[in-house]
Protein backbone atom coordinates (compact mmCIF):
# COMPACT_ATOMS: atom_id res chain seq x y z
CA UNK A 1 0.00 0.00 0.00
CA UNK A 2 3.06 2.31 0.04
CA UNK A 3 3.21 5.33 -2.22
CA UNK A 4 1.55 8.55 -3.19
CA UNK A 5 -2.24 8.74 -3.11
CA UNK A 6 -4.34 11.62 -4.38
CA UNK A 7 -7.03 12.78 -1.96
CA UNK A 8 -9.50 12.68 -4.79
CA UNK A 9 -11.70 15.63 -5.69
CA UNK A 10 -15.25 14.96 -6.82
CA UNK A 11 -17.04 16.84 -9.58
CA UNK A 12 -20.47 18.23 -8.58
CA UNK A 13 -22.95 20.10 -10.74
CA UNK A 14 -24.69 23.34 -9.71
CA UNK A 15 -27.46 21.34 -7.99
CA UNK A 16 -24.94 19.39 -5.92
CA UNK A 17 -25.33 16.13 -7.86
CA UNK A 18 -22.29 14.01 -8.63
CA UNK A 19 -21.16 14.69 -12.18
CA UNK A 20 -20.10 11.15 -13.08
CA UNK A 21 -18.43 12.10 -16.35
CA UNK A 22 -16.40 14.78 -14.58
CA UNK A 23 -15.48 12.40 -11.75
CA UNK A 24 -14.21 9.86 -14.30
CA UNK A 25 -12.09 12.59 -15.89
CA UNK A 26 -10.59 13.48 -12.50
CA UNK A 27 -9.76 9.82 -11.90
CA UNK A 28 -8.11 9.46 -15.32
CA UNK A 29 -6.18 12.71 -14.91
CA UNK A 30 -4.75 11.50 -11.61
CA UNK A 31 -3.79 8.10 -12.99
CA UNK A 32 -2.60 9.07 -16.47
CA UNK A 33 -1.22 12.59 -16.01
CA UNK A 34 -0.30 12.91 -12.33
CA UNK A 35 0.78 9.27 -12.22
CA UNK A 36 0.01 8.71 -8.58
CA UNK A 37 0.10 5.26 -7.02
CA UNK A 38 -3.41 5.37 -5.63
CA UNK A 39 -6.58 7.28 -4.86
CA UNK A 40 -8.01 8.17 -1.45
CA UNK A 41 -11.73 8.39 -2.08
CA UNK A 42 -14.31 10.40 -0.09
CA UNK A 43 -11.85 12.21 2.15
CA UNK A 44 -12.04 15.86 3.13
CA UNK A 45 -10.97 16.83 -0.38
CA UNK A 46 -13.83 14.77 -1.79
CA UNK A 47 -16.20 16.98 0.25
CA UNK A 48 -17.27 13.79 2.01
CA UNK A 49 -18.81 15.53 5.01
CA UNK A 50 -21.14 17.52 2.75
CA UNK A 51 -22.76 14.63 0.88
CA UNK A 52 -25.32 11.89 1.44
CA UNK A 53 -24.67 8.20 2.03
CA UNK A 54 -26.08 7.41 -1.43
CA UNK A 55 -23.67 9.87 -3.04
CA UNK A 56 -20.74 8.35 -1.16
CA UNK A 57 -21.67 4.93 -2.55
CA UNK A 58 -22.12 6.37 -6.02
CA UNK A 59 -18.63 7.88 -5.85
CA UNK A 60 -17.10 4.61 -4.59
CA UNK A 61 -18.75 2.87 -7.56
CA UNK A 62 -17.70 5.32 -10.25
CA UNK A 63 -14.10 5.60 -9.06
CA UNK A 64 -13.75 1.84 -8.77
CA UNK A 65 -15.23 1.34 -12.21
CA UNK A 66 -13.00 3.96 -13.84
CA UNK A 67 -9.76 3.08 -12.05
CA UNK A 68 -10.12 -0.69 -12.37
CA UNK A 69 -6.85 -2.24 -11.31
CA UNK A 70 -4.72 0.68 -12.52
CA UNK A 71 -3.98 2.00 -9.02
CA UNK A 72 -4.63 1.17 -5.37
CA UNK A 73 -7.88 2.46 -3.87
CA UNK A 74 -8.58 3.50 -0.29
CA UNK A 75 -12.17 4.24 0.77
CA UNK A 76 -12.70 6.80 3.53
CA UNK A 77 -15.85 5.58 5.31
CA UNK A 78 -15.73 7.42 8.62
CA UNK A 79 -19.01 9.00 9.73
CA UNK A 80 -20.65 10.11 12.96
CA UNK A 81 -23.44 7.65 12.22
CA UNK A 82 -21.53 4.48 13.02
CA UNK A 83 -24.11 2.33 11.22
CA UNK A 84 -23.41 4.36 8.11
CA UNK A 85 -19.64 3.92 8.54
CA UNK A 86 -20.12 0.14 8.82
CA UNK A 87 -22.41 0.08 5.78
CA UNK A 88 -19.93 2.09 3.70
CA UNK A 89 -17.00 -0.05 4.86
CA UNK A 90 -18.88 -3.17 3.75
CA UNK A 91 -19.90 -1.54 0.49
CA UNK A 92 -16.36 -0.45 -0.45
CA UNK A 93 -14.88 -3.77 0.63
CA UNK A 94 -17.36 -5.67 -1.54
CA UNK A 95 -16.36 -3.45 -4.48
CA UNK A 96 -12.76 -4.52 -3.95
CA UNK A 97 -11.22 -1.42 -2.38
CA UNK A 98 -7.71 -2.29 -1.19
CA UNK A 99 -8.24 -0.73 2.23
CA UNK A 100 -10.65 1.43 4.13
CA UNK A 101 -9.90 4.49 6.20
CA UNK A 102 -11.98 6.27 8.81
CA UNK A 103 -11.67 9.73 10.25
CA UNK A 104 -11.61 9.89 14.04
CA UNK A 105 -15.16 10.58 15.25
CA UNK A 106 -15.56 14.31 15.77
CA UNK A 107 -17.88 17.12 16.95
CA UNK A 108 -18.86 15.49 20.27
CA UNK A 109 -15.91 15.19 22.60
CA UNK A 110 -15.60 11.41 22.47
CA UNK A 111 -13.25 9.87 24.99
CA UNK A 112 -10.61 7.41 23.86
CA UNK A 113 -12.65 4.32 24.80
CA UNK A 114 -15.40 5.58 22.50
CA UNK A 115 -12.93 6.21 19.68
CA UNK A 116 -11.51 2.71 20.09
CA UNK A 117 -14.97 1.20 20.07
CA UNK A 118 -15.79 3.12 16.87
CA UNK A 119 -12.79 1.62 15.04
CA UNK A 120 -13.31 -1.88 16.39
CA UNK A 121 -17.00 -1.79 15.46
CA UNK A 122 -16.13 -0.86 11.87
CA UNK A 123 -13.41 -3.50 11.68
CA UNK A 124 -15.47 -6.30 13.23
CA UNK A 125 -17.94 -5.90 10.38
CA UNK A 126 -15.56 -6.12 7.40
CA UNK A 127 -12.77 -8.27 6.09
CA UNK A 128 -10.48 -5.41 5.15
CA UNK A 129 -7.57 -3.38 6.50
CA UNK A 130 -8.04 0.08 7.94
CA UNK A 131 -5.98 3.25 7.97
CA UNK A 132 -6.80 5.70 10.77
CA UNK A 133 -7.47 9.19 9.43
CA UNK A 134 -6.07 11.62 11.99
CA UNK A 135 -6.57 15.31 11.29
CA UNK A 136 -6.67 17.10 14.66
CA UNK A 137 -7.01 20.62 13.21
CA UNK A 138 -10.40 19.73 11.73
CA UNK A 139 -11.66 17.11 14.19
CA UNK A 140 -10.26 18.42 17.47
CA UNK A 141 -9.15 14.84 18.23
CA UNK A 142 -5.50 14.76 19.32
CA UNK A 143 -4.34 11.23 20.01
CA UNK A 144 -1.02 10.54 21.73
CA UNK A 145 1.55 7.82 21.08
CA UNK A 146 -0.01 5.39 23.57
CA UNK A 147 -3.46 5.85 22.05
CA UNK A 148 -2.19 5.17 18.54
CA UNK A 149 -0.48 2.09 19.97
CA UNK A 150 -3.75 0.95 21.53
CA UNK A 151 -5.54 1.22 18.15
CA UNK A 152 -2.63 -0.47 16.38
CA UNK A 153 -3.15 -3.54 18.60
CA UNK A 154 -5.94 -4.50 16.21
CA UNK A 155 -3.97 -6.16 13.41
CA UNK A 156 -6.45 -4.92 10.83
CA UNK A 157 -5.39 -1.36 11.66
CA UNK A 158 -2.48 -1.21 9.25
CA UNK A 159 -1.56 2.45 9.60
CA UNK A 160 -2.43 6.10 9.90
CA UNK A 161 -2.95 9.04 7.61
CA UNK A 162 -1.14 11.60 9.71
CA UNK A 163 -2.37 15.09 8.86
CA UNK A 164 -0.70 17.15 11.57
CA UNK A 165 2.42 19.28 11.85
CA UNK A 166 3.61 17.39 14.95
CA UNK A 167 6.86 15.89 13.75
CA UNK A 168 7.87 14.82 17.25
CA UNK A 169 4.81 12.57 17.45
CA UNK A 170 5.33 11.41 13.85
CA UNK A 171 8.90 10.36 14.64
CA UNK A 172 7.80 8.59 17.83
CA UNK A 173 5.11 6.63 15.96
CA UNK A 174 7.61 5.72 13.24
CA UNK A 175 10.12 4.52 15.79
CA UNK A 176 7.62 2.59 17.93
CA UNK A 177 5.64 0.99 15.08
CA UNK A 178 8.02 0.28 12.18
CA UNK A 179 5.55 -2.19 10.65
CA UNK A 180 2.57 0.16 10.51
CA UNK A 181 2.07 2.40 7.50
CA UNK A 182 2.32 6.15 7.98
CA UNK A 183 0.97 8.42 5.27
CA UNK A 184 1.90 12.08 5.43
CA UNK A 185 -1.17 14.30 5.11
CA UNK A 186 0.18 17.81 4.63
CA UNK A 187 1.55 18.29 1.12
CA UNK A 188 3.54 21.39 2.12
CA UNK A 189 5.42 19.27 4.70
CA UNK A 190 6.00 16.21 2.53
CA UNK A 191 9.78 16.48 2.53
CA UNK A 192 9.98 16.78 6.33
CA UNK A 193 7.72 13.75 6.70
CA UNK A 194 9.63 11.79 4.05
CA UNK A 195 12.88 12.36 5.91
CA UNK A 196 11.24 10.64 8.88
CA UNK A 197 10.60 7.60 6.66
CA UNK A 198 6.87 7.74 6.11
CA UNK A 199 5.51 5.07 3.76
CA UNK A 200 3.74 7.48 1.48
CA UNK A 201 1.47 10.48 1.39
CA UNK A 202 -2.14 11.38 0.72
CA UNK A 203 -2.76 14.88 -0.58
CA UNK A 204 -5.30 17.19 -2.14
CA UNK A 205 -2.81 19.14 -4.22
CA UNK A 206 -1.67 15.91 -5.88
CA UNK A 207 -4.77 16.35 -8.09
CA UNK A 208 -2.72 18.98 -9.93
CA UNK A 209 0.84 18.56 -8.59
CA UNK A 210 1.16 14.80 -8.16
CA UNK A 211 4.27 14.38 -10.23
CA UNK A 212 6.25 16.89 -8.17
CA UNK A 213 5.03 15.30 -4.95
CA UNK A 214 6.29 11.95 -6.15
CA UNK A 215 9.65 13.52 -6.99
CA UNK A 216 9.96 14.94 -3.47
CA UNK A 217 9.14 11.59 -1.93
CA UNK A 218 11.45 9.58 -4.17
CA UNK A 219 14.37 12.02 -3.91
CA UNK A 220 14.08 11.96 -0.12
CA UNK A 221 14.05 8.16 -0.14
CA UNK A 222 17.29 8.21 -2.14
CA UNK A 223 18.81 10.69 0.32
CA UNK A 224 18.96 13.48 -2.28
CA UNK A 225 17.74 16.06 0.20
CA UNK A 226 19.01 19.21 -1.54
CA UNK A 227 17.20 18.26 -4.74
CA UNK A 228 14.07 17.29 -2.80
CA UNK A 229 14.14 20.65 -0.99
CA UNK A 230 14.22 22.48 -4.33
CA UNK A 231 11.11 20.63 -5.52
CA UNK A 232 9.36 21.20 -2.18
CA UNK A 233 10.11 24.93 -2.53
CA UNK A 234 8.49 25.12 -5.97
CA UNK A 235 5.60 23.02 -4.64
CA UNK A 236 5.12 25.33 -1.68
CA UNK A 237 5.10 28.42 -3.91
CA UNK A 238 2.17 26.75 -5.65
CA UNK A 239 0.43 25.58 -2.45
CA UNK A 240 0.73 29.02 -0.80
CA UNK A 241 -1.06 30.64 -3.73
CA UNK A 242 -3.70 27.90 -3.86
CA UNK A 243 -4.40 28.32 -0.13
CA UNK A 244 -4.64 32.12 -0.51
CA UNK A 245 -7.20 31.78 -3.28
CA UNK A 246 -9.30 29.04 -1.57
CA UNK A 247 -8.04 25.45 -1.42
CA UNK A 248 -10.64 23.16 -2.99
CA UNK A 249 -12.30 25.61 -5.42
CA UNK A 250 -8.88 26.64 -6.73
CA UNK A 251 -7.79 23.05 -7.33
CA UNK A 252 -11.09 22.48 -9.16
CA UNK A 253 -10.57 25.57 -11.26
CA UNK A 254 -7.03 24.53 -12.18
CA UNK A 255 -8.34 21.10 -13.19
CA UNK A 256 -10.98 22.76 -15.39
CA UNK A 257 -8.31 24.98 -16.93
CA UNK A 258 -6.43 21.78 -17.80
CA UNK A 259 -9.51 20.39 -19.51
CA UNK A 260 -10.83 18.22 -16.66
CA UNK A 261 -14.52 18.73 -15.87
CA UNK A 262 -14.09 19.19 -12.10
CA UNK A 263 -17.41 21.00 -11.58
CA UNK A 264 -18.17 23.20 -8.59
CA UNK A 265 -17.98 22.67 -4.82
CA UNK A 266 -20.94 21.50 -2.73
CA UNK A 267 -22.62 24.23 -0.73
CA UNK A 268 -22.07 25.70 1.80
CA UNK A 269 -18.56 25.62 0.33
CA UNK A 270 -18.17 28.60 -1.98
CA UNK A 271 -17.05 28.38 -5.56
CA UNK A 272 -14.73 31.06 -6.96
CA UNK A 273 -15.90 34.47 -8.12
CA UNK A 274 -14.59 35.73 -11.49
CA UNK A 275 -11.50 37.26 -9.88
CA UNK A 276 -10.77 33.97 -8.12
CA UNK A 277 -11.13 32.11 -11.42
CA UNK A 278 -8.60 34.43 -13.06
CA UNK A 279 -6.24 33.99 -10.10
CA UNK A 280 -6.52 30.20 -10.38
CA UNK A 281 -5.64 30.35 -14.06
CA UNK A 282 -2.64 32.58 -13.31
CA UNK A 283 -1.51 30.13 -10.64
CA UNK A 284 -1.69 27.30 -13.18
CA UNK A 285 0.18 29.31 -15.83
CA UNK A 286 2.89 30.26 -13.35
CA UNK A 287 3.47 26.96 -11.58
CA UNK A 288 2.10 24.04 -13.59
C1 LIG B 1 -8.32 14.48 2.66
O1 LIG B 1 -8.94 13.66 3.33
O2 LIG B 1 -8.75 14.87 1.60
C2 LIG B 1 -7.08 15.00 3.21
O3 LIG B 1 -6.98 15.19 4.40
C3 LIG B 1 -5.94 15.25 2.31
C4 LIG B 1 -4.90 16.05 3.00
C5 LIG B 1 -5.18 17.50 2.78
N1 LIG B 1 -5.87 18.02 3.93
C6 LIG B 1 -6.99 18.76 3.80
C7 LIG B 1 -7.67 19.12 5.05
O4 LIG B 1 -7.40 19.16 2.74
O5 LIG B 1 -3.57 17.68 1.16
C8 LIG B 1 -3.91 18.19 2.42
C9 LIG B 1 -4.04 19.71 2.35
O6 LIG B 1 -5.15 20.08 1.57
C10 LIG B 1 -2.81 20.35 1.75
O7 LIG B 1 -1.67 19.94 2.43
C11 LIG B 1 -2.91 21.88 1.77
O8 LIG B 1 -2.84 22.37 3.09
CSV table of N, CA, C and O and ligand atoms in Angstrom, one decimal, residues 5-9 40-49 76 101 103 133-135 137-138 161-163 184-190 201-207 239-240 242-243 247-248 251, ligand 1:
chain,number,residue,atom,x,y,z
A,5,UNK,N,-0.8,8.8,-2.8
A,5,UNK,CA,-2.2,8.7,-3.1
A,5,UNK,C,-2.8,10.1,-3.2
A,5,UNK,O,-2.6,11.0,-2.4
A,6,UNK,N,-3.6,10.4,-4.3
A,6,UNK,CA,-4.3,11.6,-4.4
A,6,UNK,C,-5.6,11.6,-3.5
A,6,UNK,O,-6.3,10.6,-3.6
A,7,UNK,N,-5.7,12.6,-2.6
A,7,UNK,CA,-7.0,12.8,-2.0
A,7,UNK,C,-8.0,13.3,-3.0
A,7,UNK,O,-7.9,14.5,-3.4
A,8,UNK,N,-8.8,12.4,-3.5
A,8,UNK,CA,-9.5,12.7,-4.8
A,8,UNK,C,-10.6,13.7,-4.6
A,8,UNK,O,-11.4,13.7,-3.7
A,9,UNK,N,-10.6,14.7,-5.6
A,9,UNK,CA,-11.7,15.6,-5.7
A,9,UNK,C,-12.9,14.9,-6.3
A,9,UNK,O,-12.7,13.9,-7.0
A,40,UNK,N,-7.3,8.2,-2.7
A,40,UNK,CA,-8.0,8.2,-1.5
A,40,UNK,C,-9.4,8.8,-1.7
A,40,UNK,O,-9.5,10.0,-2.0
A,41,UNK,N,-10.4,8.0,-1.6
A,41,UNK,CA,-11.7,8.4,-2.1
A,41,UNK,C,-12.7,8.8,-0.9
A,41,UNK,O,-12.7,8.1,0.1
A,42,UNK,N,-13.4,9.9,-1.1
A,42,UNK,CA,-14.3,10.4,-0.1
A,42,UNK,C,-13.6,10.9,1.2
A,42,UNK,O,-14.1,10.7,2.3
A,43,UNK,N,-12.5,11.5,1.0
A,43,UNK,CA,-11.9,12.2,2.1
A,43,UNK,C,-12.4,13.6,2.2
A,43,UNK,O,-13.4,14.0,1.6
A,44,UNK,N,-11.7,14.4,3.0
A,44,UNK,CA,-12.0,15.9,3.1
A,44,UNK,C,-12.1,16.5,1.8
A,44,UNK,O,-13.0,17.2,1.4
A,45,UNK,N,-11.1,16.2,0.9
A,45,UNK,CA,-11.0,16.8,-0.4
A,45,UNK,C,-12.1,16.4,-1.3
A,45,UNK,O,-12.5,17.1,-2.2
A,46,UNK,N,-12.7,15.2,-1.0
A,46,UNK,CA,-13.8,14.8,-1.8
A,46,UNK,C,-15.1,15.4,-1.3
A,46,UNK,O,-16.2,15.0,-1.7
A,47,UNK,N,-15.0,16.3,-0.3
A,47,UNK,CA,-16.2,17.0,0.3
A,47,UNK,C,-17.1,16.0,0.9
A,47,UNK,O,-18.4,16.1,1.0
A,48,UNK,N,-16.5,14.9,1.5
A,48,UNK,CA,-17.3,13.8,2.0
A,48,UNK,C,-18.3,14.2,3.1
A,48,UNK,O,-19.4,13.6,3.2
A,49,UNK,N,-17.9,15.2,3.9
A,49,UNK,CA,-18.8,15.5,5.0
A,49,UNK,C,-20.0,16.5,4.6
A,49,UNK,O,-20.7,17.0,5.4
A,76,UNK,N,-12.5,6.2,2.2
A,76,UNK,CA,-12.7,6.8,3.5
A,76,UNK,C,-14.2,6.6,3.9
A,76,UNK,O,-15.1,7.1,3.1
A,101,UNK,N,-10.5,3.5,5.3
A,101,UNK,CA,-9.9,4.5,6.2
A,101,UNK,C,-11.1,5.2,6.9
A,101,UNK,O,-12.2,5.3,6.3
A,103,UNK,N,-12.0,8.6,9.5
A,103,UNK,CA,-11.7,9.7,10.2
A,103,UNK,C,-12.0,9.5,11.7
A,103,UNK,O,-13.0,8.7,12.0
A,133,UNK,N,-7.6,7.9,10.0
A,133,UNK,CA,-7.5,9.2,9.4
A,133,UNK,C,-7.4,10.2,10.6
A,133,UNK,O,-8.5,10.5,11.2
A,134,UNK,N,-6.2,10.7,10.9
A,134,UNK,CA,-6.1,11.6,12.0
A,134,UNK,C,-5.8,13.0,11.4
A,134,UNK,O,-4.8,13.3,10.8
A,135,UNK,N,-6.7,13.9,11.8
A,135,UNK,CA,-6.6,15.3,11.3
A,135,UNK,C,-7.1,16.2,12.4
A,135,UNK,O,-8.2,16.8,12.4
A,137,UNK,N,-6.6,19.2,13.4
A,137,UNK,CA,-7.0,20.6,13.2
A,137,UNK,C,-8.5,20.7,12.8
A,137,UNK,O,-9.2,21.7,13.1
A,138,UNK,N,-9.0,19.7,12.1
A,138,UNK,CA,-10.4,19.7,11.7
A,138,UNK,C,-11.3,19.0,12.7
A,138,UNK,O,-12.5,19.3,12.8
A,161,UNK,N,-3.2,7.9,8.4
A,161,UNK,CA,-2.9,9.0,7.6
A,161,UNK,C,-2.8,10.2,8.6
A,161,UNK,O,-3.7,10.6,9.3
A,162,UNK,N,-1.6,10.7,8.7
A,162,UNK,CA,-1.1,11.6,9.7
A,162,UNK,C,-1.2,13.0,9.2
A,162,UNK,O,-0.2,13.4,8.5
A,163,UNK,N,-2.3,13.7,9.4
A,163,UNK,CA,-2.4,15.1,8.9
A,163,UNK,C,-2.2,16.1,10.0
A,163,UNK,O,-3.2,16.6,10.6
A,184,UNK,N,1.9,10.7,5.1
A,184,UNK,CA,1.9,12.1,5.4
A,184,UNK,C,0.7,12.8,4.8
A,184,UNK,O,0.3,12.5,3.7
A,185,UNK,N,0.1,13.7,5.6
A,185,UNK,CA,-1.2,14.3,5.1
A,185,UNK,C,-1.1,15.8,4.7
A,185,UNK,O,-2.0,16.3,4.2
A,186,UNK,N,0.1,16.4,5.0
A,186,UNK,CA,0.2,17.8,4.6
A,186,UNK,C,1.2,17.9,3.5
A,186,UNK,O,2.4,17.7,3.7
A,187,UNK,N,0.7,18.3,2.3
A,187,UNK,CA,1.6,18.3,1.1
A,187,UNK,C,2.7,19.3,1.2
A,187,UNK,O,3.8,19.0,0.7
A,188,UNK,N,2.5,20.4,2.0
A,188,UNK,CA,3.5,21.4,2.1
A,188,UNK,C,4.7,20.9,3.1
A,188,UNK,O,5.7,21.6,3.2
A,189,UNK,N,4.4,19.8,3.8
A,189,UNK,CA,5.4,19.3,4.7
A,189,UNK,C,5.9,17.9,4.3
A,189,UNK,O,6.4,17.1,5.1
A,190,UNK,N,5.7,17.6,3.0
A,190,UNK,CA,6.0,16.2,2.5
A,190,UNK,C,7.5,15.9,2.7
A,190,UNK,O,7.8,14.7,3.1
A,201,UNK,N,2.2,9.2,1.1
A,201,UNK,CA,1.5,10.5,1.4
A,201,UNK,C,0.1,10.5,0.7
A,201,UNK,O,-0.1,9.8,-0.3
A,202,UNK,N,-0.8,11.2,1.3
A,202,UNK,CA,-2.1,11.4,0.7
A,202,UNK,C,-2.4,12.9,0.7
A,202,UNK,O,-2.4,13.5,1.7
A,203,UNK,N,-2.6,13.4,-0.5
A,203,UNK,CA,-2.8,14.9,-0.6
A,203,UNK,C,-3.7,15.4,-1.6
A,203,UNK,O,-4.0,14.8,-2.7
A,204,UNK,N,-4.3,16.5,-1.2
A,204,UNK,CA,-5.3,17.2,-2.1
A,204,UNK,C,-4.6,17.8,-3.3
A,204,UNK,O,-5.1,17.8,-4.5
A,205,UNK,N,-3.4,18.4,-3.1
A,205,UNK,CA,-2.8,19.1,-4.2
A,205,UNK,C,-2.2,18.2,-5.2
A,205,UNK,O,-1.8,18.6,-6.3
A,206,UNK,N,-2.2,16.9,-4.9
A,206,UNK,CA,-1.7,15.9,-5.9
A,206,UNK,C,-2.6,15.8,-7.1
A,206,UNK,O,-2.2,15.4,-8.2
A,207,UNK,N,-3.9,16.3,-6.9
A,207,UNK,CA,-4.8,16.3,-8.1
A,207,UNK,C,-4.2,17.2,-9.2
A,207,UNK,O,-4.5,16.9,-10.4
A,239,UNK,N,1.4,25.8,-3.5
A,239,UNK,CA,0.4,25.6,-2.5
A,239,UNK,C,0.1,26.9,-1.7
A,239,UNK,O,-1.1,27.1,-1.4
A,240,UNK,N,1.0,27.8,-1.5
A,240,UNK,CA,0.7,29.0,-0.8
A,240,UNK,C,-0.3,29.8,-1.6
A,240,UNK,O,-1.2,30.4,-1.0
A,242,UNK,N,-2.4,28.6,-3.9
A,242,UNK,CA,-3.7,27.9,-3.9
A,242,UNK,C,-4.5,28.2,-2.6
A,242,UNK,O,-5.7,28.5,-2.6
A,243,UNK,N,-3.7,28.1,-1.4
A,243,UNK,CA,-4.4,28.3,-0.1
A,243,UNK,C,-5.0,29.7,0.0
A,243,UNK,O,-6.1,30.0,0.5
A,247,UNK,N,-8.7,26.7,-1.1
A,247,UNK,CA,-8.0,25.4,-1.4
A,247,UNK,C,-8.8,24.6,-2.5
A,247,UNK,O,-8.3,24.4,-3.6
A,248,UNK,N,-10.0,24.1,-2.1
A,248,UNK,CA,-10.6,23.2,-3.0
A,248,UNK,C,-11.2,23.8,-4.3
A,248,UNK,O,-11.0,23.3,-5.4
A,251,UNK,N,-8.2,24.3,-6.7
A,251,UNK,CA,-7.8,23.1,-7.3
A,251,UNK,C,-8.8,22.7,-8.4
A,251,UNK,O,-8.4,22.3,-9.5
B,1,LIG,C1,-8.3,14.5,2.7
B,1,LIG,O1,-8.9,13.7,3.3
B,1,LIG,O2,-8.7,14.9,1.6
B,1,LIG,C2,-7.1,15.0,3.2
B,1,LIG,O3,-7.0,15.2,4.4
B,1,LIG,C3,-5.9,15.3,2.3
B,1,LIG,C4,-4.9,16.0,3.0
B,1,LIG,C5,-5.2,17.5,2.8
B,1,LIG,N1,-5.9,18.0,3.9
B,1,LIG,C6,-7.0,18.8,3.8
B,1,LIG,C7,-7.7,19.1,5.1
B,1,LIG,O4,-7.4,19.2,2.7
B,1,LIG,O5,-3.6,17.7,1.2
B,1,LIG,C8,-3.9,18.2,2.4
B,1,LIG,C9,-4.0,19.7,2.3
B,1,LIG,O6,-5.1,20.1,1.6
B,1,LIG,C10,-2.8,20.3,1.7
B,1,LIG,O7,-1.7,19.9,2.4
B,1,LIG,C11,-2.9,21.9,1.8
B,1,LIG,O8,-2.8,22.4,3.1
